[in-house]
């Protein structure tokens, strides 16, 4: 197990240090734990906002595709015609190669 080293807690503003120390004491944790917990809470809040926005964007995109079929999506008949045309081209190429 690695040695646990204390985080360097330097505050240029003594009032800020006192406020954090008081909040940590009230929470019943060390200043280091209080600061790390606050940083973790902030990071996960940012992550939650990002994920909510992403899910909302995905829902809008999905709804747009469901609401209006793409004009680039060929119909079954068009796909069959394209496959037949492809076979004809391949047959012609084989005929010229022989």
Short mmCIF file of N, CA, C and O in Angstrom, two decimals:
data_model
loop_
_atom_site.label_atom_id
_atom_site.label_comp_id
_atom_site.label_asym_id
_atom_site.label_seq_id
_atom_site.Cartn_x
_atom_site.Cartn_y
_atom_site.Cartn_z
N UNK A 1 0.85 -1.18 0.00
CA UNK A 1 0.00 0.00 0.00
C UNK A 1 0.89 1.24 0.00
O UNK A 1 1.89 1.30 0.70
N UNK A 2 0.53 2.24 -0.79
CA UNK A 2 1.36 3.43 -0.90
C UNK A 2 1.16 4.34 0.32
O UNK A 2 0.15 4.28 1.01
N UNK A 3 2.19 5.15 0.57
CA UNK A 3 2.09 6.10 1.68
C UNK A 3 1.07 7.17 1.35
O UNK A 3 1.05 7.70 0.25
N UNK A 4 0.26 7.50 2.30
CA UNK A 4 -0.75 8.54 2.12
C UNK A 4 -0.11 9.88 2.48
O UNK A 4 0.39 10.05 3.58
N UNK A 5 -0.10 10.79 1.54
CA UNK A 5 0.48 12.11 1.78
C UNK A 5 -0.64 13.13 1.81
O UNK A 5 -1.58 13.07 1.03
N UNK A 6 -0.53 14.07 2.72
CA UNK A 6 -1.54 15.11 2.84
C UNK A 6 -1.45 16.07 1.67
O UNK A 6 -0.38 16.35 1.14
N UNK A 7 -2.60 16.54 1.25
CA UNK A 7 -2.68 17.51 0.18
C UNK A 7 -2.22 18.86 0.73
O UNK A 7 -2.55 19.21 1.86
N UNK A 8 -1.45 19.58 -0.04
CA UNK A 8 -1.01 20.90 0.38
C UNK A 8 -2.19 21.86 0.29
O UNK A 8 -2.74 22.08 -0.79
N UNK A 9 -2.58 22.39 1.43
CA UNK A 9 -3.73 23.29 1.47
C UNK A 9 -3.25 24.71 1.78
O UNK A 9 -3.16 25.12 2.92
N UNK A 10 -2.93 25.44 0.74
CA UNK A 10 -2.47 26.82 0.89
C UNK A 10 -3.58 27.75 0.39
O UNK A 10 -4.05 27.60 -0.74
N UNK A 11 -3.92 28.69 1.21
CA UNK A 11 -4.97 29.64 0.84
C UNK A 11 -4.41 31.05 1.00
O UNK A 11 -3.98 31.44 2.09
N UNK A 12 -4.38 31.84 -0.08
CA UNK A 12 -3.88 33.20 0.04
C UNK A 12 -4.80 34.08 0.90
O UNK A 12 -4.36 35.05 1.50
N UNK A 13 -6.06 33.68 0.99
CA UNK A 13 -7.02 34.46 1.76
C UNK A 13 -7.34 33.72 3.06
O UNK A 13 -7.96 32.65 3.04
N UNK A 14 -6.91 34.26 4.22
CA UNK A 14 -7.16 33.58 5.49
C UNK A 14 -8.66 33.39 5.78
O UNK A 14 -9.06 32.41 6.40
N UNK A 15 -9.47 34.30 5.30
CA UNK A 15 -10.92 34.19 5.52
C UNK A 15 -11.48 32.99 4.76
O UNK A 15 -12.36 32.27 5.26
N UNK A 16 -10.95 32.75 3.56
CA UNK A 16 -11.39 31.59 2.76
C UNK A 16 -11.01 30.31 3.47
O UNK A 16 -11.81 29.39 3.58
N UNK A 17 -9.80 30.24 3.99
CA UNK A 17 -9.35 29.06 4.72
C UNK A 17 -10.23 28.83 5.95
O UNK A 17 -10.64 27.70 6.22
N UNK A 18 -10.52 29.88 6.66
CA UNK A 18 -11.35 29.76 7.86
C UNK A 18 -12.76 29.27 7.51
O UNK A 18 -13.33 28.43 8.23
N UNK A 19 -13.31 29.77 6.43
CA UNK A 19 -14.65 29.35 6.01
C UNK A 19 -14.67 27.87 5.63
O UNK A 19 -15.59 27.13 6.01
N UNK A 20 -13.65 27.43 4.92
CA UNK A 20 -13.57 26.02 4.51
C UNK A 20 -13.34 25.14 5.74
O UNK A 20 -13.95 24.07 5.88
N UNK A 21 -12.48 25.59 6.64
CA UNK A 21 -12.21 24.83 7.86
C UNK A 21 -13.48 24.68 8.69
O UNK A 21 -13.77 23.60 9.22
N UNK A 22 -14.26 25.75 8.80
CA UNK A 22 -15.50 25.70 9.56
C UNK A 22 -16.51 24.76 8.91
O UNK A 22 -17.19 23.98 9.60
N UNK A 23 -16.61 24.81 7.58
CA UNK A 23 -17.55 23.94 6.86
C UNK A 23 -17.13 22.48 7.01
O UNK A 23 -17.98 21.59 7.20
N UNK A 24 -15.83 22.21 6.94
CA UNK A 24 -15.33 20.84 7.09
C UNK A 24 -15.60 20.34 8.50
O UNK A 24 -16.04 19.19 8.69
N UNK A 25 -15.37 21.19 9.49
CA UNK A 25 -15.62 20.80 10.88
C UNK A 25 -17.09 20.50 11.09
O UNK A 25 -17.45 19.51 11.74
N UNK A 26 -17.96 21.34 10.52
CA UNK A 26 -19.41 21.13 10.65
C UNK A 26 -19.82 19.81 9.99
O UNK A 26 -20.70 19.11 10.48
N UNK A 27 -19.16 19.47 8.88
CA UNK A 27 -19.46 18.22 8.17
C UNK A 27 -18.81 17.02 8.86
O UNK A 27 -19.11 15.87 8.52
N UNK A 28 -17.89 17.27 9.77
CA UNK A 28 -17.23 16.20 10.50
C UNK A 28 -16.15 15.49 9.70
O UNK A 28 -15.91 14.30 9.90
N UNK A 29 -15.53 16.23 8.76
CA UNK A 29 -14.47 15.64 7.94
C UNK A 29 -13.26 16.57 7.94
O UNK A 29 -13.35 17.72 8.36
N UNK A 30 -12.13 16.06 7.44
CA UNK A 30 -10.94 16.89 7.34
C UNK A 30 -11.13 17.91 6.21
O UNK A 30 -12.00 17.75 5.35
N UNK A 31 -10.30 18.93 6.22
CA UNK A 31 -10.38 19.94 5.15
C UNK A 31 -10.10 19.29 3.80
O UNK A 31 -10.76 19.60 2.81
N UNK A 32 -9.11 18.39 3.78
CA UNK A 32 -8.76 17.71 2.53
C UNK A 32 -9.96 16.92 2.01
O UNK A 32 -10.31 17.02 0.83
N UNK A 33 -10.59 16.16 2.88
CA UNK A 33 -11.75 15.37 2.45
C UNK A 33 -12.90 16.28 2.00
O UNK A 33 -13.58 16.01 1.01
N UNK A 34 -13.09 17.38 2.71
CA UNK A 34 -14.16 18.33 2.35
C UNK A 34 -13.92 18.92 0.97
O UNK A 34 -14.83 18.98 0.13
N UNK A 35 -12.68 19.33 0.71
CA UNK A 35 -12.34 19.95 -0.59
C UNK A 35 -12.47 18.92 -1.71
O UNK A 35 -13.04 19.20 -2.77
N UNK A 36 -11.95 17.72 -1.49
CA UNK A 36 -12.04 16.68 -2.52
C UNK A 36 -13.49 16.30 -2.79
O UNK A 36 -13.89 16.09 -3.93
N UNK A 37 -14.29 16.23 -1.74
CA UNK A 37 -15.70 15.90 -1.91
C UNK A 37 -16.43 16.99 -2.70
O UNK A 37 -17.24 16.69 -3.58
N UNK A 38 -16.12 18.24 -2.40
CA UNK A 38 -16.74 19.35 -3.13
C UNK A 38 -16.33 19.32 -4.61
O UNK A 38 -17.16 19.55 -5.50
N UNK A 39 -15.05 19.03 -4.85
CA UNK A 39 -14.58 18.96 -6.25
C UNK A 39 -15.27 17.81 -6.98
O UNK A 39 -15.68 17.95 -8.14
N UNK A 40 -15.41 16.67 -6.31
CA UNK A 40 -16.08 15.52 -6.92
C UNK A 40 -17.55 15.85 -7.21
O UNK A 40 -18.06 15.55 -8.29
N UNK A 41 -18.22 16.48 -6.24
CA UNK A 41 -19.63 16.86 -6.45
C UNK A 41 -19.78 17.80 -7.64
O UNK A 41 -20.70 17.66 -8.45
N UNK A 42 -18.88 18.75 -7.76
CA UNK A 42 -18.95 19.69 -8.88
C UNK A 42 -18.72 18.97 -10.20
O UNK A 42 -19.43 19.19 -11.18
N UNK A 43 -17.74 18.09 -10.24
CA UNK A 43 -17.43 17.36 -11.48
C UNK A 43 -18.59 16.46 -11.88
O UNK A 43 -18.95 16.39 -13.06
N UNK A 44 -19.20 15.78 -10.93
CA UNK A 44 -20.31 14.90 -11.29
C UNK A 44 -21.55 15.71 -11.69
O UNK A 44 -22.33 15.26 -12.52
N UNK A 45 -21.70 16.90 -11.14
CA UNK A 45 -22.82 17.76 -11.56
C UNK A 45 -22.64 18.18 -13.01
O UNK A 45 -23.60 18.19 -13.79
N UNK A 46 -21.41 18.52 -13.38
CA UNK A 46 -21.12 18.87 -14.77
C UNK A 46 -21.39 17.68 -15.68
O UNK A 46 -22.00 17.80 -16.75
N UNK A 47 -20.96 16.50 -15.23
CA UNK A 47 -21.18 15.29 -16.02
C UNK A 47 -22.68 15.02 -16.19
O UNK A 47 -23.13 14.70 -17.29
N UNK A 48 -23.45 15.17 -15.12
CA UNK A 48 -24.90 14.95 -15.21
C UNK A 48 -25.55 15.92 -16.20
O UNK A 48 -26.38 15.54 -17.00
N UNK A 49 -25.15 17.20 -16.15
CA UNK A 49 -25.70 18.18 -17.09
C UNK A 49 -25.36 17.81 -18.52
O UNK A 49 -26.18 17.92 -19.43
N UNK A 50 -24.12 17.38 -18.74
CA UNK A 50 -23.71 16.97 -20.09
C UNK A 50 -24.55 15.78 -20.56
O UNK A 50 -25.05 15.78 -21.69
N UNK A 51 -24.69 14.76 -19.71
CA UNK A 51 -25.43 13.57 -20.10
C UNK A 51 -26.91 13.88 -20.34
O UNK A 51 -27.52 13.34 -21.27
N UNK A 52 -27.49 14.77 -19.53
CA UNK A 52 -28.89 15.17 -19.76
C UNK A 52 -29.03 15.86 -21.11
O UNK A 52 -29.96 15.60 -21.86
N UNK A 53 -28.09 16.76 -21.41
CA UNK A 53 -28.11 17.45 -22.70
C UNK A 53 -27.92 16.48 -23.86
O UNK A 53 -28.59 16.59 -24.89
N UNK A 54 -27.03 15.52 -23.67
CA UNK A 54 -26.78 14.52 -24.72
C UNK A 54 -28.02 13.67 -24.95
O UNK A 54 -28.42 13.43 -26.09
N UNK A 55 -28.65 13.22 -23.87
CA UNK A 55 -29.87 12.40 -24.00
C UNK A 55 -30.97 13.20 -24.69
O UNK A 55 -31.69 12.67 -25.53
N UNK A 56 -31.10 14.46 -24.33
CA UNK A 56 -32.11 15.31 -24.96
C UNK A 56 -31.83 15.47 -26.45
O UNK A 56 -32.74 15.40 -27.29
N UNK A 57 -30.57 15.66 -26.79
CA UNK A 57 -30.17 15.78 -28.20
C UNK A 57 -30.47 14.50 -28.96
O UNK A 57 -30.97 14.54 -30.09
N UNK A 58 -30.16 13.37 -28.34
CA UNK A 58 -30.42 12.07 -28.99
C UNK A 58 -31.93 11.89 -29.21
O UNK A 58 -32.35 11.40 -30.26
N UNK A 59 -32.73 12.29 -28.24
CA UNK A 59 -34.18 12.15 -28.37
C UNK A 59 -34.70 13.03 -29.51
O UNK A 59 -35.54 12.60 -30.30
N UNK A 60 -34.18 14.27 -29.60
CA UNK A 60 -34.60 15.15 -30.69
C UNK A 60 -34.19 14.58 -32.04
O UNK A 60 -34.96 14.60 -33.00
N UNK A 61 -32.97 14.06 -32.12
CA UNK A 61 -32.50 13.49 -33.38
C UNK A 61 -33.33 12.28 -33.76
O UNK A 61 -33.73 12.12 -34.92
N UNK A 62 -33.59 11.41 -32.79
CA UNK A 62 -34.40 10.23 -33.05
C UNK A 62 -35.78 10.60 -33.51
O UNK A 62 -36.32 10.02 -34.47
N UNK A 63 -36.37 11.60 -32.88
CA UNK A 63 -37.71 12.04 -33.25
C UNK A 63 -37.72 12.60 -34.67
O UNK A 63 -38.66 12.38 -35.43
N UNK A 64 -36.66 13.29 -35.03
CA UNK A 64 -36.59 13.87 -36.39
C UNK A 64 -36.54 12.77 -37.44
O UNK A 64 -37.17 12.87 -38.49
N UNK A 65 -35.81 11.69 -37.17
CA UNK A 65 -35.71 10.60 -38.13
C UNK A 65 -37.02 9.81 -38.21
O UNK A 65 -37.38 9.33 -39.27
N UNK A 66 -37.71 9.67 -37.10
CA UNK A 66 -38.97 8.95 -37.10
C UNK A 66 -40.06 9.77 -37.79
O UNK A 66 -40.88 9.23 -38.53
N UNK A 67 -40.05 11.08 -37.57
CA UNK A 67 -41.11 11.94 -38.10
C UNK A 67 -41.08 12.03 -39.61
O UNK A 67 -42.12 12.08 -40.25
N UNK A 68 -39.91 12.05 -40.21
CA UNK A 68 -39.83 12.25 -41.66
C UNK A 68 -38.77 11.33 -42.25
O UNK A 68 -37.59 11.53 -42.04
N UNK A 69 -39.21 10.31 -42.97
CA UNK A 69 -38.22 9.40 -43.56
C UNK A 69 -37.28 10.16 -44.49
O UNK A 69 -37.67 11.11 -45.15
N UNK A 70 -36.07 9.71 -44.51
CA UNK A 70 -35.06 10.38 -45.32
C UNK A 70 -35.34 10.16 -46.80
O UNK A 70 -35.72 9.08 -47.23
N UNK A 71 -35.12 11.19 -47.57
CA UNK A 71 -35.32 11.07 -49.02
C UNK A 71 -34.20 10.26 -49.65
O UNK A 71 -34.31 9.82 -50.78
N UNK A 72 -33.10 10.06 -48.91
CA UNK A 72 -32.00 9.28 -49.46
C UNK A 72 -32.17 7.79 -49.20
O UNK A 72 -31.42 6.99 -49.73
N UNK A 73 -33.16 7.41 -48.39
CA UNK A 73 -33.40 6.00 -48.11
C UNK A 73 -34.23 5.43 -49.25
O UNK A 73 -35.39 5.79 -49.42
N UNK A 74 -33.65 4.52 -50.04
CA UNK A 74 -34.38 4.01 -51.20
C UNK A 74 -35.52 3.07 -50.79
O UNK A 74 -35.43 2.38 -49.77
N UNK A 75 -36.54 3.05 -51.60
CA UNK A 75 -37.65 2.12 -51.37
C UNK A 75 -37.19 0.72 -51.77
O UNK A 75 -36.16 0.54 -52.40
N UNK A 76 -37.98 -0.27 -51.40
CA UNK A 76 -37.64 -1.66 -51.74
C UNK A 76 -37.57 -1.83 -53.25
O UNK A 76 -36.66 -2.49 -53.76
N UNK A 77 -38.50 -1.21 -53.97
CA UNK A 77 -38.49 -1.32 -55.43
C UNK A 77 -37.24 -0.69 -56.03
O UNK A 77 -36.64 -1.22 -56.97
N UNK A 78 -36.84 0.44 -55.48
CA UNK A 78 -35.66 1.12 -55.98
C UNK A 78 -34.41 0.27 -55.73
O UNK A 78 -33.53 0.17 -56.58
N UNK A 79 -34.34 -0.37 -54.56
CA UNK A 79 -33.19 -1.23 -54.26
C UNK A 79 -33.12 -2.41 -55.24
O UNK A 79 -32.05 -2.77 -55.71
N UNK A 80 -34.28 -3.01 -55.54
CA UNK A 80 -34.32 -4.14 -56.48
C UNK A 80 -33.85 -3.67 -57.86
O UNK A 80 -33.05 -4.34 -58.52
N UNK A 81 -34.33 -2.51 -58.31
CA UNK A 81 -33.92 -1.97 -59.61
C UNK A 81 -32.41 -1.71 -59.64
O UNK A 81 -31.74 -2.00 -60.64
N UNK A 82 -31.87 -1.18 -58.54
CA UNK A 82 -30.43 -0.91 -58.48
C UNK A 82 -29.63 -2.21 -58.53
O UNK A 82 -28.60 -2.29 -59.20
N UNK A 83 -30.11 -3.24 -57.83
CA UNK A 83 -29.42 -4.53 -57.85
C UNK A 83 -29.45 -5.15 -59.25
O UNK A 83 -28.46 -5.72 -59.71
N UNK A 84 -30.59 -5.03 -59.93
CA UNK A 84 -30.69 -5.56 -61.29
C UNK A 84 -29.75 -4.80 -62.23
O UNK A 84 -29.08 -5.40 -63.07
N UNK A 85 -29.69 -3.49 -62.09
CA UNK A 85 -28.79 -2.69 -62.92
C UNK A 85 -27.33 -3.06 -62.65
O UNK A 85 -26.53 -3.16 -63.59
N UNK A 86 -27.01 -3.30 -61.39
CA UNK A 86 -25.65 -3.71 -61.04
C UNK A 86 -25.31 -5.05 -61.68
O UNK A 86 -24.22 -5.23 -62.23
N UNK A 87 -26.24 -6.00 -61.63
CA UNK A 87 -26.01 -7.31 -62.26
C UNK A 87 -25.81 -7.16 -63.77
O UNK A 87 -24.95 -7.80 -64.36
N UNK A 88 -26.63 -6.32 -64.41
CA UNK A 88 -26.49 -6.10 -65.85
C UNK A 88 -25.12 -5.53 -66.19
O UNK A 88 -24.48 -5.95 -67.16
N UNK A 89 -24.65 -4.57 -65.40
CA UNK A 89 -23.32 -3.99 -65.63
C UNK A 89 -22.24 -5.04 -65.47
O UNK A 89 -21.30 -5.11 -66.27
N UNK A 90 -22.37 -5.87 -64.44
CA UNK A 90 -21.38 -6.92 -64.22
C UNK A 90 -21.39 -7.93 -65.37
O UNK A 90 -20.35 -8.39 -65.81
N UNK A 91 -22.61 -8.27 -65.87
CA UNK A 91 -22.71 -9.19 -67.00
C UNK A 91 -22.05 -8.60 -68.25
O UNK A 91 -21.36 -9.29 -68.99
N UNK A 92 -22.27 -7.29 -68.49
CA UNK A 92 -21.67 -6.63 -69.64
C UNK A 92 -20.15 -6.62 -69.52
O UNK A 92 -19.43 -6.85 -70.49
N UNK A 93 -19.65 -6.36 -68.30
CA UNK A 93 -18.19 -6.34 -68.10
C UNK A 93 -17.60 -7.72 -68.35
O UNK A 93 -16.55 -7.85 -68.94
N UNK A 94 -18.29 -8.76 -67.91
CA UNK A 94 -17.80 -10.11 -68.16
C UNK A 94 -17.81 -10.43 -69.65
O UNK A 94 -16.91 -11.08 -70.16
N UNK A 95 -18.82 -9.95 -70.36
CA UNK A 95 -18.92 -10.17 -71.82
C UNK A 95 -17.81 -9.48 -72.56
O UNK A 95 -17.27 -10.02 -73.54
N UNK A 96 -17.41 -8.28 -72.15
CA UNK A 96 -16.33 -7.54 -72.82
C UNK A 96 -14.97 -8.10 -72.47
O UNK A 96 -14.04 -8.00 -73.26
N UNK A 97 -14.86 -8.69 -71.32
CA UNK A 97 -13.56 -9.22 -70.87
C UNK A 97 -13.24 -10.54 -71.57
O UNK A 97 -12.08 -10.89 -71.72
N UNK A 98 -14.25 -11.24 -72.03
CA UNK A 98 -14.01 -12.55 -72.64
C UNK A 98 -13.51 -12.46 -74.07
O UNK A 98 -13.45 -11.54 -74.74
#
